[in-house]
């Protein structure tokens, strides 16, 4: 605990923000997170007056914080709807669902649940015997992105907001780089992904916030956090990249922001949202003949048939 004075108001500081050289008290820290989000939303035109916004809320600290901030500052000018995707993971999802529902209720926001079972016919628990070498998280991630798109379309929303933070975005860039997916690397826009399908804008208002600071924000706000851990969690190389980036940031405060700027410059040239191509089965934007969702559903049903 620091005895330094807050650089903004002079009260006792509780946190030293090394990348900016500021000492912050709790109140000024919370205000700085609000300001960061509002500036990011303004800078990238993420949310305009009257937009109907679906917020993906898993019940984790980041998504609860996002729902809270959007509910607090945007619900007078916009309809904010919390959406939770139920992956079908017994013993794990129930808790997050309840937490998300409670917060939405406190904020006076509508909360809607979509299940993978209804959307795709394959809850994550049921793919365990048939997923082969593909990790649950890979399939789950593809299903989650589509689930939020479907929710937005059903609910008449034109914006989907998710709680990806600076660390998440950098990890994704580096994984894309390692995989050599140059097309994605050069077209990825971590601020606003336009979907050519239904005029949908997918926005990430926490783009410039460190994961560590979101954890502090959630703690200060006293959100009830999910304790259950997904039994299929497989972070693979992502958690190693996370540790590596944190180590770099400790030694070189601000390097994460610098890296983000570099990646965004790299991709700014070719940001064409979607390829203009559509999946020939489901009609959603796709980089190939079949989108990733339909490809995975095909794959799972082939695996199921093999077993039968
Ligand atoms: Fe889905 Fe993986 Fe998250 Fe579990 S840990 S909910 S399988 S993405
Ligand atoms: Zn498809």
CSV table of N, CA and C in Angstrom, one decimal, residues 36-173:
chain,number,residue,atom,x,y,z
A,36,UNK,N,-11.3,6.4,-19.8
A,36,UNK,CA,-10.6,5.6,-20.8
A,36,UNK,C,-11.7,5.0,-21.8
A,37,UNK,N,-12.7,4.4,-21.2
A,37,UNK,CA,-13.8,3.7,-22.0
A,37,UNK,C,-14.5,4.8,-22.8
A,38,UNK,N,-14.9,5.9,-22.2
A,38,UNK,CA,-15.7,6.9,-23.0
A,38,UNK,C,-14.8,7.4,-24.1
A,39,UNK,N,-13.5,7.7,-23.8
A,39,UNK,CA,-12.7,8.2,-24.9
A,39,UNK,C,-12.5,7.2,-26.0
A,40,UNK,N,-12.4,5.9,-25.7
A,40,UNK,CA,-12.2,4.9,-26.7
A,40,UNK,C,-13.5,4.8,-27.5
A,41,UNK,N,-14.6,4.8,-26.9
A,41,UNK,CA,-15.9,4.7,-27.6
A,41,UNK,C,-16.0,5.9,-28.6
A,42,UNK,N,-15.6,7.1,-28.1
A,42,UNK,CA,-15.7,8.3,-28.9
A,42,UNK,C,-14.7,8.2,-30.1
A,43,UNK,N,-13.5,7.9,-29.8
A,43,UNK,CA,-12.4,7.9,-30.8
A,43,UNK,C,-12.7,7.0,-32.0
A,44,UNK,N,-13.3,5.8,-31.7
A,44,UNK,CA,-13.5,4.9,-32.8
A,44,UNK,C,-15.0,4.8,-33.2
A,45,UNK,N,-15.8,5.8,-32.8
A,45,UNK,CA,-17.2,5.8,-33.1
A,45,UNK,C,-17.8,4.4,-32.8
A,46,UNK,N,-17.6,3.9,-31.7
A,46,UNK,CA,-18.1,2.6,-31.4
A,46,UNK,C,-19.6,2.5,-31.1
A,47,UNK,N,-20.1,3.5,-30.4
A,47,UNK,CA,-21.5,3.6,-30.1
A,47,UNK,C,-22.1,5.0,-30.4
A,48,UNK,N,-23.1,5.0,-31.3
A,48,UNK,CA,-23.7,6.3,-31.6
A,48,UNK,C,-25.0,6.4,-30.9
A,49,UNK,N,-25.5,7.6,-30.8
A,49,UNK,CA,-26.8,7.9,-30.1
A,49,UNK,C,-27.9,7.0,-30.7
A,50,UNK,N,-28.6,6.3,-29.9
A,50,UNK,CA,-29.7,5.5,-30.4
A,50,UNK,C,-29.4,4.1,-30.8
A,51,UNK,N,-28.1,3.7,-30.9
A,51,UNK,CA,-27.7,2.4,-31.3
A,51,UNK,C,-28.2,1.4,-30.2
A,52,UNK,N,-28.7,0.2,-30.7
A,52,UNK,CA,-29.1,-0.8,-29.7
A,52,UNK,C,-27.9,-1.7,-29.6
A,53,UNK,N,-27.5,-1.9,-28.3
A,53,UNK,CA,-26.2,-2.6,-28.1
A,53,UNK,C,-26.4,-3.9,-27.3
A,54,UNK,N,-25.9,-4.9,-27.9
A,54,UNK,CA,-25.8,-6.2,-27.1
A,54,UNK,C,-24.5,-6.3,-26.5
A,55,UNK,N,-24.4,-6.6,-25.2
A,55,UNK,CA,-23.2,-6.8,-24.5
A,55,UNK,C,-23.0,-8.2,-24.1
A,56,UNK,N,-21.9,-8.8,-24.5
A,56,UNK,CA,-21.6,-10.2,-24.2
A,56,UNK,C,-21.2,-10.3,-22.7
A,57,UNK,N,-22.0,-11.0,-21.9
A,57,UNK,CA,-21.6,-11.0,-20.4
A,57,UNK,C,-21.5,-12.5,-20.0
A,58,UNK,N,-20.3,-12.9,-19.7
A,58,UNK,CA,-20.1,-14.3,-19.2
A,58,UNK,C,-20.2,-14.4,-17.7
A,59,UNK,N,-20.0,-13.3,-17.0
A,59,UNK,CA,-20.0,-13.4,-15.6
A,59,UNK,C,-18.6,-13.3,-15.0
A,60,UNK,N,-17.6,-13.1,-15.9
A,60,UNK,CA,-16.3,-12.9,-15.5
A,60,UNK,C,-16.1,-11.4,-15.2
A,61,UNK,N,-14.9,-11.0,-14.6
A,61,UNK,CA,-14.7,-9.7,-14.2
A,61,UNK,C,-14.8,-8.6,-15.3
A,62,UNK,N,-14.2,-9.0,-16.4
A,62,UNK,CA,-14.2,-8.0,-17.5
A,62,UNK,C,-15.6,-7.7,-18.1
A,63,UNK,N,-16.3,-8.8,-18.3
A,63,UNK,CA,-17.6,-8.5,-19.0
A,63,UNK,C,-18.6,-7.9,-18.0
A,64,UNK,N,-18.5,-8.2,-16.7
A,64,UNK,CA,-19.3,-7.5,-15.7
A,64,UNK,C,-19.0,-6.0,-15.7
A,65,UNK,N,-17.7,-5.7,-15.7
A,65,UNK,CA,-17.3,-4.3,-15.7
A,65,UNK,C,-17.8,-3.6,-16.9
A,66,UNK,N,-17.7,-4.3,-18.1
A,66,UNK,CA,-18.2,-3.6,-19.3
A,66,UNK,C,-19.7,-3.4,-19.2
A,67,UNK,N,-20.5,-4.4,-18.7
A,67,UNK,CA,-21.9,-4.2,-18.6
A,67,UNK,C,-22.2,-3.0,-17.7
A,68,UNK,N,-21.5,-3.0,-16.6
A,68,UNK,CA,-21.7,-1.9,-15.6
A,68,UNK,C,-21.4,-0.5,-16.2
A,69,UNK,N,-20.3,-0.4,-16.9
A,69,UNK,CA,-19.9,0.9,-17.4
A,69,UNK,C,-20.9,1.3,-18.5
A,70,UNK,N,-21.3,0.4,-19.4
A,70,UNK,CA,-22.2,0.8,-20.5
A,70,UNK,C,-23.6,1.1,-19.9
A,71,UNK,N,-23.9,0.3,-18.9
A,71,UNK,CA,-25.2,0.5,-18.3
A,71,UNK,C,-25.3,1.9,-17.6
A,72,UNK,N,-24.2,2.2,-17.0
A,72,UNK,CA,-24.1,3.5,-16.2
A,72,UNK,C,-24.1,4.7,-17.1
A,73,UNK,N,-23.3,4.7,-18.2
A,73,UNK,CA,-23.1,5.9,-19.0
A,73,UNK,C,-23.9,5.9,-20.3
A,74,UNK,N,-24.4,4.8,-20.8
A,74,UNK,CA,-25.0,4.8,-22.1
A,74,UNK,C,-26.5,4.4,-22.1
A,75,UNK,N,-27.0,3.9,-21.0
A,75,UNK,CA,-28.4,3.4,-21.0
A,75,UNK,C,-29.5,4.5,-21.2
A,76,UNK,N,-29.1,5.7,-21.0
A,76,UNK,CA,-30.1,6.8,-21.3
A,76,UNK,C,-30.3,7.1,-22.7
A,77,UNK,N,-29.2,6.9,-23.5
A,77,UNK,CA,-29.2,7.2,-24.9
A,77,UNK,C,-29.3,6.0,-25.8
A,78,UNK,N,-29.1,4.8,-25.2
A,78,UNK,CA,-29.1,3.6,-26.0
A,78,UNK,C,-29.7,2.5,-25.2
A,79,UNK,N,-30.3,1.5,-26.0
A,79,UNK,CA,-30.8,0.3,-25.3
A,79,UNK,C,-29.6,-0.6,-25.2
A,80,UNK,N,-29.3,-1.0,-23.9
A,80,UNK,CA,-28.2,-1.9,-23.6
A,80,UNK,C,-28.8,-3.2,-23.2
A,81,UNK,N,-28.5,-4.3,-23.9
A,81,UNK,CA,-29.0,-5.6,-23.6
A,81,UNK,C,-27.9,-6.6,-23.3
A,82,UNK,N,-28.0,-7.2,-22.1
A,82,UNK,CA,-26.9,-8.2,-21.7
A,82,UNK,C,-27.3,-9.5,-22.3
A,83,UNK,N,-26.3,-10.2,-22.9
A,83,UNK,CA,-26.5,-11.5,-23.5
A,83,UNK,C,-25.5,-12.5,-22.9
A,84,UNK,N,-26.0,-13.6,-22.4
A,84,UNK,CA,-25.1,-14.6,-21.9
A,84,UNK,C,-25.2,-15.8,-22.8
A,85,UNK,N,-24.1,-16.4,-23.2
A,85,UNK,CA,-24.2,-17.6,-24.0
A,85,UNK,C,-23.9,-18.8,-23.0
A,86,UNK,N,-24.9,-19.7,-23.1
A,86,UNK,CA,-24.7,-20.9,-22.2
A,86,UNK,C,-24.1,-22.0,-23.1
A,87,UNK,N,-22.8,-22.3,-22.8
A,87,UNK,CA,-22.1,-23.2,-23.7
A,87,UNK,C,-22.5,-24.7,-23.4
A,88,UNK,N,-23.2,-24.9,-22.3
A,88,UNK,CA,-23.6,-26.3,-22.0
A,88,UNK,C,-22.5,-27.0,-21.3
A,89,UNK,N,-22.0,-26.4,-20.2
A,89,UNK,CA,-20.9,-27.0,-19.4
A,89,UNK,C,-21.4,-27.1,-18.0
A,90,UNK,N,-21.8,-28.3,-17.6
A,90,UNK,CA,-22.5,-28.5,-16.3
A,90,UNK,C,-21.5,-28.1,-15.2
A,91,UNK,N,-22.0,-27.5,-14.2
A,91,UNK,CA,-21.2,-27.1,-13.0
A,91,UNK,C,-20.4,-25.9,-13.2
A,92,UNK,N,-20.4,-25.3,-14.4
A,92,UNK,CA,-19.5,-24.2,-14.7
A,92,UNK,C,-20.4,-23.0,-15.1
A,93,UNK,N,-21.3,-23.1,-16.0
A,93,UNK,CA,-22.0,-22.0,-16.6
A,93,UNK,C,-23.0,-21.4,-15.7
A,94,UNK,N,-23.6,-22.3,-14.8
A,94,UNK,CA,-24.8,-21.8,-14.0
A,94,UNK,C,-24.4,-20.6,-13.1
A,95,UNK,N,-23.2,-20.7,-12.5
A,95,UNK,CA,-22.8,-19.6,-11.6
A,95,UNK,C,-22.7,-18.3,-12.4
A,96,UNK,N,-22.0,-18.3,-13.5
A,96,UNK,CA,-21.8,-17.1,-14.3
A,96,UNK,C,-23.1,-16.5,-14.8
A,97,UNK,N,-24.0,-17.4,-15.2
A,97,UNK,CA,-25.4,-17.0,-15.6
A,97,UNK,C,-26.1,-16.2,-14.5
A,98,UNK,N,-26.0,-16.7,-13.3
A,98,UNK,CA,-26.7,-16.1,-12.2
A,98,UNK,C,-26.1,-14.7,-11.9
A,99,UNK,N,-24.7,-14.7,-11.9
A,99,UNK,CA,-24.1,-13.4,-11.7
A,99,UNK,C,-24.4,-12.4,-12.7
A,100,UNK,N,-24.4,-12.8,-14.0
A,100,UNK,CA,-24.7,-11.9,-15.1
A,100,UNK,C,-26.2,-11.4,-14.9
A,101,UNK,N,-27.1,-12.3,-14.6
A,101,UNK,CA,-28.5,-12.0,-14.5
A,101,UNK,C,-28.7,-11.0,-13.4
A,102,UNK,N,-28.0,-11.2,-12.2
A,102,UNK,CA,-28.1,-10.3,-11.1
A,102,UNK,C,-27.7,-8.9,-11.4
A,103,UNK,N,-26.5,-8.8,-12.0
A,103,UNK,CA,-26.0,-7.5,-12.3
A,103,UNK,C,-26.9,-6.7,-13.3
A,104,UNK,N,-27.4,-7.5,-14.3
A,104,UNK,CA,-28.3,-6.8,-15.3
A,104,UNK,C,-29.5,-6.3,-14.6
A,105,UNK,N,-30.0,-7.1,-13.7
A,105,UNK,CA,-31.2,-6.7,-13.0
A,105,UNK,C,-30.9,-5.5,-12.1
A,106,UNK,N,-29.8,-5.5,-11.4
A,106,UNK,CA,-29.5,-4.3,-10.6
A,106,UNK,C,-29.4,-3.0,-11.5
A,107,UNK,N,-28.9,-3.2,-12.7
A,107,UNK,CA,-28.7,-2.0,-13.6
A,107,UNK,C,-30.0,-1.7,-14.3
A,108,UNK,N,-31.0,-2.6,-14.1
A,108,UNK,CA,-32.3,-2.3,-14.8
A,108,UNK,C,-32.2,-2.7,-16.3
A,109,UNK,N,-31.3,-3.6,-16.7
A,109,UNK,CA,-31.1,-4.0,-18.1
A,109,UNK,C,-31.7,-5.3,-18.4
A,110,UNK,N,-32.1,-5.5,-19.6
A,110,UNK,CA,-32.7,-6.8,-20.1
A,110,UNK,C,-31.5,-7.8,-20.2
A,111,UNK,N,-31.8,-9.0,-19.8
A,111,UNK,CA,-30.8,-10.1,-19.9
A,111,UNK,C,-31.3,-11.3,-20.7
A,112,UNK,N,-30.6,-11.7,-21.7
A,112,UNK,CA,-31.1,-12.8,-22.6
A,112,UNK,C,-30.1,-13.9,-22.7
A,113,UNK,N,-30.5,-15.1,-22.6
A,113,UNK,CA,-29.6,-16.3,-22.7
A,113,UNK,C,-29.8,-17.1,-23.9
A,114,UNK,N,-28.7,-17.4,-24.6
A,114,UNK,CA,-28.8,-18.3,-25.8
A,114,UNK,C,-27.9,-19.5,-25.4
A,115,UNK,N,-28.4,-20.7,-25.9
A,115,UNK,CA,-27.6,-21.9,-25.6
A,115,UNK,C,-27.0,-22.4,-26.9
A,116,UNK,N,-25.8,-23.0,-26.7
A,116,UNK,CA,-25.1,-23.7,-27.9
A,116,UNK,C,-26.0,-24.8,-28.4
A,117,UNK,N,-26.7,-25.5,-27.4
A,117,UNK,CA,-27.5,-26.6,-27.8
A,117,UNK,C,-28.6,-26.1,-28.8
A,118,UNK,N,-29.3,-25.0,-28.5
A,118,UNK,CA,-30.3,-24.5,-29.4
A,118,UNK,C,-29.7,-23.9,-30.7
A,119,UNK,N,-28.5,-23.3,-30.5
A,119,UNK,CA,-27.9,-22.6,-31.7
A,119,UNK,C,-27.3,-23.6,-32.7
A,120,UNK,N,-26.6,-24.6,-32.1
A,120,UNK,CA,-25.8,-25.4,-33.0
A,120,UNK,C,-26.1,-26.9,-32.9
A,121,UNK,N,-26.8,-27.3,-31.8
A,121,UNK,CA,-27.1,-28.7,-31.5
A,121,UNK,C,-25.9,-29.4,-30.8
A,122,UNK,N,-24.9,-28.6,-30.5
A,122,UNK,CA,-23.8,-29.3,-29.8
A,122,UNK,C,-23.3,-28.5,-28.5
A,123,UNK,N,-23.8,-28.9,-27.3
A,123,UNK,CA,-23.3,-28.3,-26.1
A,123,UNK,C,-21.8,-28.7,-25.9
A,124,UNK,N,-21.0,-27.9,-25.3
A,124,UNK,CA,-19.6,-28.2,-25.2
A,124,UNK,C,-19.4,-29.6,-24.4
A,125,UNK,N,-20.2,-29.8,-23.4
A,125,UNK,CA,-20.1,-31.1,-22.7
A,125,UNK,C,-20.2,-32.3,-23.6
A,126,UNK,N,-21.1,-32.1,-24.6
A,126,UNK,CA,-21.4,-33.3,-25.5
A,126,UNK,C,-20.4,-33.4,-26.7
A,127,UNK,N,-19.4,-32.5,-26.8
A,127,UNK,CA,-18.5,-32.7,-27.9
A,127,UNK,C,-17.2,-33.4,-27.4
A,128,UNK,N,-17.1,-33.7,-26.1
A,128,UNK,CA,-15.9,-34.1,-25.6
A,128,UNK,C,-15.4,-35.4,-26.2
A,129,UNK,N,-16.3,-36.3,-26.5
A,129,UNK,CA,-15.9,-37.6,-27.1
A,129,UNK,C,-15.7,-37.5,-28.6
A,130,UNK,N,-16.1,-36.4,-29.2
A,130,UNK,CA,-16.0,-36.4,-30.7
A,130,UNK,C,-15.2,-35.2,-31.2
A,131,UNK,N,-14.6,-34.4,-30.4
A,131,UNK,CA,-13.9,-33.3,-30.9
A,131,UNK,C,-12.5,-33.6,-31.5
A,132,UNK,N,-12.0,-34.8,-31.3
A,132,UNK,CA,-10.7,-35.2,-31.8
A,132,UNK,C,-9.6,-34.3,-31.3
A,133,UNK,N,-8.8,-33.8,-32.2
A,133,UNK,CA,-7.6,-33.0,-31.7
A,133,UNK,C,-8.0,-31.5,-31.5
A,134,UNK,N,-9.2,-31.2,-32.0
A,134,UNK,CA,-9.5,-29.7,-31.9
A,134,UNK,C,-9.9,-29.4,-30.4
A,135,UNK,N,-9.3,-28.4,-29.9
A,135,UNK,CA,-9.6,-28.1,-28.5
A,135,UNK,C,-11.1,-27.5,-28.3
A,136,UNK,N,-11.6,-27.8,-27.1
A,136,UNK,CA,-12.9,-27.3,-26.8
A,136,UNK,C,-13.0,-25.8,-27.0
A,137,UNK,N,-11.9,-25.1,-26.5
A,137,UNK,CA,-11.9,-23.6,-26.6
A,137,UNK,C,-11.9,-23.1,-28.0
A,138,UNK,N,-11.3,-23.8,-28.9
A,138,UNK,CA,-11.3,-23.4,-30.3
A,138,UNK,C,-12.7,-23.4,-30.8
A,139,UNK,N,-13.4,-24.5,-30.6
A,139,UNK,CA,-14.8,-24.6,-31.1
A,139,UNK,C,-15.7,-23.6,-30.3
A,140,UNK,N,-15.5,-23.6,-29.0
A,140,UNK,CA,-16.3,-22.7,-28.2
A,140,UNK,C,-16.2,-21.3,-28.6
A,141,UNK,N,-15.0,-20.8,-28.9
A,141,UNK,CA,-14.7,-19.4,-29.3
A,141,UNK,C,-15.4,-19.1,-30.6
A,142,UNK,N,-15.4,-20.0,-31.5
A,142,UNK,CA,-16.1,-19.7,-32.8
A,142,UNK,C,-17.6,-19.7,-32.6
A,143,UNK,N,-18.1,-20.6,-31.8
A,143,UNK,CA,-19.5,-20.6,-31.5
A,143,UNK,C,-20.0,-19.4,-30.7
A,144,UNK,N,-19.1,-18.9,-29.8
A,144,UNK,CA,-19.4,-17.7,-29.0
A,144,UNK,C,-19.6,-16.5,-29.9
A,145,UNK,N,-18.6,-16.3,-30.8
A,145,UNK,CA,-18.7,-15.1,-31.7
A,145,UNK,C,-20.0,-15.1,-32.5
A,146,UNK,N,-20.3,-16.3,-33.0
A,146,UNK,CA,-21.5,-16.4,-33.9
A,146,UNK,C,-22.7,-16.2,-33.0
A,147,UNK,N,-22.7,-16.7,-31.8
A,147,UNK,CA,-23.8,-16.6,-30.9
A,147,UNK,C,-24.2,-15.2,-30.6
A,148,UNK,N,-23.2,-14.4,-30.4
A,148,UNK,CA,-23.5,-12.9,-30.1
A,148,UNK,C,-24.0,-12.2,-31.4
A,149,UNK,N,-23.5,-12.7,-32.6
A,149,UNK,CA,-24.1,-12.1,-33.8
A,149,UNK,C,-25.5,-12.5,-34.0
A,150,UNK,N,-25.9,-13.7,-33.7
A,150,UNK,CA,-27.2,-14.2,-33.8
A,150,UNK,C,-28.1,-13.4,-32.8
A,151,UNK,N,-27.6,-13.3,-31.6
A,151,UNK,CA,-28.4,-12.6,-30.6
A,151,UNK,C,-28.7,-11.1,-31.1
A,152,UNK,N,-27.6,-10.5,-31.6
A,152,UNK,CA,-27.8,-9.1,-32.1
A,152,UNK,C,-28.9,-9.0,-33.2
A,153,UNK,N,-28.8,-10.0,-34.1
A,153,UNK,CA,-29.8,-10.0,-35.2
A,153,UNK,C,-31.2,-10.2,-34.7
A,154,UNK,N,-31.3,-11.2,-33.8
A,154,UNK,CA,-32.6,-11.5,-33.2
A,154,UNK,C,-33.2,-10.3,-32.4
A,155,UNK,N,-32.3,-9.6,-31.7
A,155,UNK,CA,-32.8,-8.6,-30.8
A,155,UNK,C,-32.8,-7.2,-31.4
A,156,UNK,N,-32.5,-7.2,-32.7
A,156,UNK,CA,-32.6,-5.9,-33.5
A,156,UNK,C,-31.5,-4.9,-33.1
A,157,UNK,N,-30.3,-5.5,-32.6
A,157,UNK,CA,-29.2,-4.6,-32.2
A,157,UNK,C,-28.3,-4.4,-33.4
A,158,UNK,N,-27.6,-3.3,-33.4
A,158,UNK,CA,-26.6,-3.0,-34.5
A,158,UNK,C,-25.2,-3.0,-34.0
A,159,UNK,N,-25.0,-3.1,-32.6
A,159,UNK,CA,-23.7,-3.1,-32.0
A,159,UNK,C,-23.6,-4.3,-31.1
A,160,UNK,N,-22.4,-5.0,-31.2
A,160,UNK,CA,-22.1,-6.0,-30.2
A,160,UNK,C,-20.9,-5.6,-29.5
A,161,UNK,N,-21.0,-5.4,-28.1
A,161,UNK,CA,-19.8,-5.0,-27.4
A,161,UNK,C,-19.3,-6.2,-26.6
A,162,UNK,N,-18.0,-6.4,-26.7
A,162,UNK,CA,-17.4,-7.5,-25.9
A,162,UNK,C,-16.2,-6.9,-25.1
A,163,UNK,N,-15.8,-7.6,-24.0
A,163,UNK,CA,-14.9,-7.0,-23.0
A,163,UNK,C,-13.4,-7.4,-23.3
A,164,UNK,N,-13.0,-7.6,-24.5
A,164,UNK,CA,-11.6,-7.9,-24.8
A,164,UNK,C,-10.8,-6.7,-24.4
A,165,UNK,N,-9.8,-7.0,-23.6
A,165,UNK,CA,-8.9,-5.9,-23.1
A,165,UNK,C,-7.6,-5.8,-23.9
A,166,UNK,N,-6.8,-4.9,-23.5
A,166,UNK,CA,-5.5,-4.7,-24.2
A,166,UNK,C,-4.7,-6.0,-24.2
A,167,UNK,N,-4.6,-6.7,-23.1
A,167,UNK,CA,-3.9,-8.0,-23.1
A,167,UNK,C,-4.4,-9.0,-24.0
A,168,UNK,N,-5.8,-9.2,-24.0
A,168,UNK,CA,-6.4,-10.1,-24.9
A,168,UNK,C,-6.1,-9.8,-26.4
A,169,UNK,N,-6.2,-8.5,-26.7
A,169,UNK,CA,-6.0,-8.1,-28.1
A,169,UNK,C,-4.5,-8.4,-28.5
A,170,UNK,N,-3.6,-8.1,-27.7
A,170,UNK,CA,-2.2,-8.3,-28.0
A,170,UNK,C,-1.9,-9.8,-28.2
A,171,UNK,N,-2.5,-10.6,-27.3
A,171,UNK,CA,-2.3,-12.1,-27.4
A,171,UNK,C,-2.8,-12.6,-28.7
A,172,UNK,N,-4.0,-12.1,-29.1
A,172,UNK,CA,-4.6,-12.5,-30.4
A,172,UNK,C,-3.7,-12.1,-31.6
A,173,UNK,N,-3.2,-10.9,-31.5
A,173,UNK,CA,-2.3,-10.5,-32.6
A,173,UNK,C,-1.1,-11.4,-32.7
